[in-house]
Short mmCIF file of C-alpha atoms in Angstrom, two decimals:
data_model
loop_
_atom_site.label_atom_id
_atom_site.label_comp_id
_atom_site.label_asym_id
_atom_site.label_seq_id
_atom_site.Cartn_x
_atom_site.Cartn_y
_atom_site.Cartn_z
CA MET A 1 14.96 -0.95 2.21
CA ILE A 2 13.28 2.37 3.01
CA PHE A 3 9.77 2.41 4.54
CA TYR A 4 7.23 5.19 3.98
CA ILE A 5 3.97 5.67 5.91
CA PRO A 6 1.52 8.19 4.43
CA SER A 7 -0.57 9.25 7.42
CA TYR A 8 -3.45 11.50 8.36
CA LYS A 9 -4.67 12.22 11.90
CA ARG A 10 -3.10 9.14 13.47
CA SER A 11 -0.22 10.81 15.29
CA TYR A 12 -1.54 9.49 18.61
CA ASP A 13 -1.43 5.82 17.58
CA CYS A 14 0.48 4.92 14.40
CA ARG A 15 0.63 1.16 14.75
CA THR A 16 2.74 0.80 11.61
CA ILE A 17 5.70 2.57 13.22
CA ASP A 18 5.48 0.31 16.26
CA TYR A 19 5.25 -2.77 14.03
CA LEU A 20 8.29 -1.84 11.91
CA LEU A 21 10.38 -1.06 14.99
CA SER A 22 9.37 -4.39 16.56
CA CYS A 23 10.63 -6.11 13.38
CA GLY A 24 14.06 -4.54 13.83
CA VAL A 25 13.78 -1.79 11.21
CA CYS A 26 16.16 1.07 11.98
CA PRO A 27 14.34 4.37 12.79
CA SER A 28 16.49 6.12 10.15
CA LYS A 29 14.77 4.02 7.47
CA ILE A 30 11.20 4.94 8.52
CA TYR A 31 9.56 8.09 7.12
CA VAL A 32 6.07 9.33 7.95
CA SER A 33 4.44 11.62 5.39
CA THR A 34 2.00 14.23 6.72
CA GLN A 35 -0.33 16.72 5.02
CA THR A 36 -0.99 19.21 7.83
CA LYS A 37 1.24 21.23 10.13
CA ASP A 38 -0.62 19.86 13.15
CA ASP A 39 0.11 16.26 12.14
CA TYR A 40 3.72 17.13 11.41
CA GLU A 41 4.23 18.70 14.83
CA LEU A 42 2.43 15.93 16.72
CA TYR A 43 4.31 13.15 14.93
CA SER A 44 7.61 14.95 15.51
CA LYS A 45 6.77 15.12 19.22
CA ASN A 46 5.11 11.74 19.80
CA TYR A 47 7.52 9.64 17.73
CA LYS A 48 10.74 11.55 18.27
CA GLY A 49 13.69 9.24 17.66
CA LYS A 50 11.46 6.52 16.17
CA CYS A 51 11.10 7.88 12.63
CA SER A 52 11.59 10.92 10.41
CA VAL A 53 8.59 13.11 9.63
CA ILE A 54 8.06 14.93 6.34
CA LEU A 55 5.39 17.47 5.36
CA ARG A 56 3.74 18.51 2.09
CA GLU A 57 0.28 19.98 2.34
CA GLY A 58 -2.42 18.13 0.44
CA ASN A 59 -6.02 16.98 0.56
CA ASN A 60 -6.13 13.34 -0.55
CA VAL A 61 -4.25 10.08 -0.18
CA ALA A 62 -2.73 10.26 -3.67
CA MET A 63 -1.02 13.54 -2.77
CA ASN A 64 0.24 12.04 0.49
CA ARG A 65 1.63 9.00 -1.33
CA ASN A 66 3.34 11.30 -3.82
CA THR A 67 5.05 13.15 -1.00
CA CYS A 68 6.76 9.86 -0.21
CA ILE A 69 7.85 9.27 -3.82
CA LEU A 70 9.08 12.84 -4.26
CA HIS A 71 11.07 12.49 -1.05
CA ALA A 72 12.55 9.25 -2.40
CA ARG A 73 13.58 11.04 -5.61
CA GLU A 74 15.17 13.91 -3.71
CA ASN A 75 17.18 11.53 -1.54
CA GLY A 76 18.14 8.96 -4.16
CA PHE A 77 16.00 6.12 -2.77
CA SER A 78 15.13 3.90 -5.75
CA ARG A 79 13.56 1.08 -3.72
CA PHE A 80 11.02 1.54 -0.95
CA ILE A 81 7.94 0.04 0.66
CA MET A 82 4.85 2.16 1.31
CA LEU A 83 2.46 1.02 4.07
CA ASP A 84 -0.79 2.36 5.51
CA ASP A 85 -0.60 3.88 8.99
CA ASP A 86 -2.85 1.34 10.75
CA TYR A 87 -0.86 -1.88 10.39
CA ASP A 88 -1.01 -4.52 13.08
CA CYS A 89 1.35 -6.69 11.05
CA ILE A 90 1.93 -8.58 7.84
CA MET A 91 0.59 -12.12 7.96
CA SER A 92 1.45 -15.21 5.94
CA PHE A 93 -1.12 -17.73 4.76
CA VAL A 94 -0.30 -21.35 5.53
CA PRO A 95 -2.77 -24.27 5.46
CA LYS A 96 -5.34 -24.03 8.32
CA ARG A 97 -3.60 -21.14 10.10
CA ASN A 98 -1.91 -17.77 9.50
CA THR A 99 1.54 -16.73 10.69
CA ARG A 100 2.64 -13.29 11.87
CA ILE A 101 5.64 -11.93 9.96
CA ASP A 102 8.12 -10.31 12.32
CA GLY A 103 11.73 -10.66 13.48
CA ASP A 104 13.76 -12.94 11.21
CA LEU A 105 10.67 -13.74 9.16
CA PHE A 106 10.26 -10.05 8.37
CA THR A 107 13.91 -9.83 7.26
CA GLN A 108 13.39 -12.83 4.98
CA PHE A 109 10.17 -11.31 3.64
CA VAL A 110 11.91 -8.03 2.71
CA ASP A 111 14.80 -9.99 1.15
CA GLY A 112 12.23 -11.81 -0.98
CA ILE A 113 10.78 -8.47 -2.11
CA SER A 114 14.29 -7.33 -3.09
CA ASN A 115 14.85 -10.53 -5.06
CA LEU A 116 11.70 -9.91 -7.08
CA MET A 117 12.89 -6.38 -7.78
CA ASP A 118 16.22 -7.79 -8.95
CA LYS A 119 14.25 -9.87 -11.45
CA GLY A 120 12.61 -6.76 -12.90
CA VAL A 121 9.34 -6.39 -10.99
CA THR A 122 8.40 -2.71 -10.65
CA LEU A 123 5.51 -2.83 -8.17
CA ILE A 124 4.63 -5.52 -5.61
CA GLY A 125 1.56 -5.88 -3.40
CA LEU A 126 -0.14 -8.35 -1.06
CA TYR A 127 -3.36 -10.35 -1.09
CA PRO A 128 -6.21 -7.93 -0.25
CA ILE A 129 -8.18 -9.93 2.35
CA SER A 130 -7.48 -12.42 5.15
CA ASN A 131 -9.36 -15.30 3.53
CA ASN A 132 -7.07 -18.32 3.77
CA MET A 133 -9.16 -20.55 1.50
CA PHE A 134 -9.39 -18.00 -1.33
CA ALA A 135 -5.69 -17.10 -1.14
CA MET A 136 -4.41 -20.67 -1.04
CA SER A 137 -6.51 -21.52 -4.13
CA GLN A 138 -4.43 -19.10 -6.22
CA LYS A 139 -0.87 -19.29 -7.49
CA PRO A 140 1.71 -17.83 -5.05
CA ILE A 141 2.43 -14.87 -7.37
CA THR A 142 0.01 -13.39 -9.90
CA ARG A 143 -0.32 -10.33 -12.12
CA SER A 144 -3.07 -8.42 -10.32
CA LEU A 145 -4.43 -5.02 -9.40
CA LEU A 146 -2.95 -4.01 -6.05
CA ILE A 147 -4.48 -2.49 -2.93
CA GLY A 148 -2.49 0.46 -1.61
CA ARG A 149 -2.13 -0.80 1.96
CA PHE A 150 1.22 -2.30 0.99
CA LEU A 151 3.12 -1.25 -2.13
CA ALA A 152 6.78 -2.05 -2.77
CA PHE A 153 8.38 0.07 -5.50
CA SER A 154 11.60 -0.70 -7.32
CA THR A 155 11.67 2.76 -8.88
CA ASN A 156 10.68 6.33 -8.02
CA GLU A 157 9.75 6.98 -11.66
CA PHE A 158 5.96 6.84 -11.27
CA LEU A 159 3.72 9.22 -9.32
CA PHE A 160 0.09 8.71 -8.30
CA ASP A 161 -2.58 10.63 -10.19
CA GLU A 162 -3.70 13.25 -7.66
CA GLU A 163 -7.07 13.68 -9.36
CA TYR A 164 -8.14 10.30 -7.93
CA ARG A 165 -9.86 10.51 -4.55
CA ILE A 166 -9.99 6.69 -4.47
CA LYS A 167 -8.62 3.89 -6.66
CA GLU A 168 -5.36 5.80 -7.05
CA ASP A 169 -3.65 2.49 -6.30
CA TYR A 170 -5.45 0.75 -9.19
CA GLU A 171 -4.62 3.63 -11.54
CA ILE A 172 -0.89 3.54 -10.89
CA CYS A 173 -0.87 -0.26 -11.31
CA LEU A 174 -2.57 0.06 -14.69
CA ARG A 175 -0.25 2.85 -15.83
CA ILE A 176 2.80 0.80 -14.90
CA MET A 177 1.40 -2.24 -16.74
CA GLN A 178 0.59 -0.13 -19.78
CA SER A 179 4.19 1.10 -19.84
CA GLY A 180 5.33 -2.51 -20.24
CA LYS A 181 6.69 -2.93 -16.74
CA SER A 182 5.82 -5.73 -14.31
CA VAL A 183 3.33 -5.65 -11.42
CA CYS A 184 2.74 -8.67 -9.17
CA ARG A 185 0.78 -9.69 -6.09
CA LEU A 186 2.07 -12.06 -3.40
CA ASN A 187 -0.89 -14.32 -2.65
CA ARG A 188 0.62 -15.93 0.44
CA PHE A 189 0.79 -12.69 2.42
CA PHE A 190 -1.78 -10.11 3.54
CA SER A 191 -1.98 -6.89 5.52
CA HIS A 192 -3.56 -7.27 8.97
CA VAL A 193 -5.56 -4.01 9.02
CA LYS A 194 -9.24 -3.04 9.00
CA LEU A 195 -10.32 -3.21 5.38
CA GLU A 196 -13.42 -1.09 5.82
CA GLN A 197 -13.76 1.79 8.26
CA ALA A 198 -16.25 4.58 8.69
CA GLY A 199 -15.52 7.11 5.97
CA GLY A 200 -13.46 4.55 4.09
CA CYS A 201 -14.07 2.15 1.23
CA ARG A 202 -17.57 1.12 2.33
CA GLU A 203 -18.74 4.74 2.33
CA ASP A 204 -17.15 5.36 -1.06
CA PHE A 205 -18.93 2.31 -2.48
CA GLU A 206 -22.29 3.33 -1.06
CA ASN A 207 -22.16 6.95 -2.20
CA GLY A 208 -21.18 6.05 -5.78
CA TYR A 209 -17.58 7.26 -5.82
CA SER A 210 -16.28 3.75 -6.38
CA LYS A 211 -18.43 3.23 -9.49
CA THR A 212 -17.50 6.66 -10.86
CA TYR A 213 -13.77 6.01 -10.66
CA SER A 214 -14.14 2.42 -11.91
CA ASN A 215 -15.90 3.69 -15.02
CA LYS A 216 -13.18 6.27 -15.52
CA LEU A 217 -10.51 3.57 -15.39
CA LEU A 218 -12.48 1.38 -17.81
CA THR A 219 -12.50 4.26 -20.27
CA ILE A 220 -8.77 5.00 -19.95
CA TYR A 221 -7.50 1.39 -19.88
CA PRO A 222 -9.95 -0.65 -22.04
CA ASP A 223 -7.25 -3.09 -23.17
CA LEU A 224 -6.35 -3.98 -19.58
CA LEU A 225 -9.70 -3.87 -17.78
CA LYS A 226 -13.15 -5.41 -17.89
CA LYS A 227 -16.21 -5.00 -15.68
CA GLY A 228 -16.19 -7.03 -12.48
CA CYS A 229 -18.86 -9.39 -11.17
CA ARG A 230 -20.64 -6.67 -9.17
CA ASP A 231 -21.79 -3.25 -10.31
CA GLY A 232 -18.98 -0.73 -9.87
CA GLU A 233 -16.21 -3.35 -9.75
CA ILE A 234 -13.41 -3.82 -12.28
CA ALA A 235 -10.99 -6.65 -13.04
CA LEU A 236 -7.99 -7.33 -15.24
CA ARG A 237 -8.62 -8.97 -18.60
#
């Protein structure tokens, strides 16, 4: 499996690289996508020998994610996992406690992803929050909208819509579903990262961007979406 990390201004401390290396992933299978020459040069210097660094200038996360997919196309990589650049680790929900996925557990986890791809799943994601009670109340695998912190692709066919400043992950999920292909979420695993940071999803929610893009998706995919419980939220029908 190939691993892509779209990154911006984290060349001094990309925890995801350190996490993947600690799990035994070969440096030749790790690619960091950058959008500025400064990031490219700093990553190439600070993580020399630990990953490969690629550059395509852009101004939003969708463009950075597409750099990864275009690179996969150019190099014949049909299966790959895309992770955010601030990963502490992947965690597994088990009753009353959570387990860190690394070492042999990480190998088994990736093998499980590959098995789902063998069965025809196009896009795979993880549970969005670290709430054990909520996650354990759901089926282990569900058809769901996916958060872009972890996305496993079985094809390089689909690109992100670069017009989306946010919710580009939701949009590509919906487009894949609309095409008749399968999307699933693993509800026994979650990404151990900060879900809301300054300038991140909380700011987008407060300044109205989230509602704007949610309404746009509702208009484009009315057969797949409905309004969520809170203003500005959306959910699958």
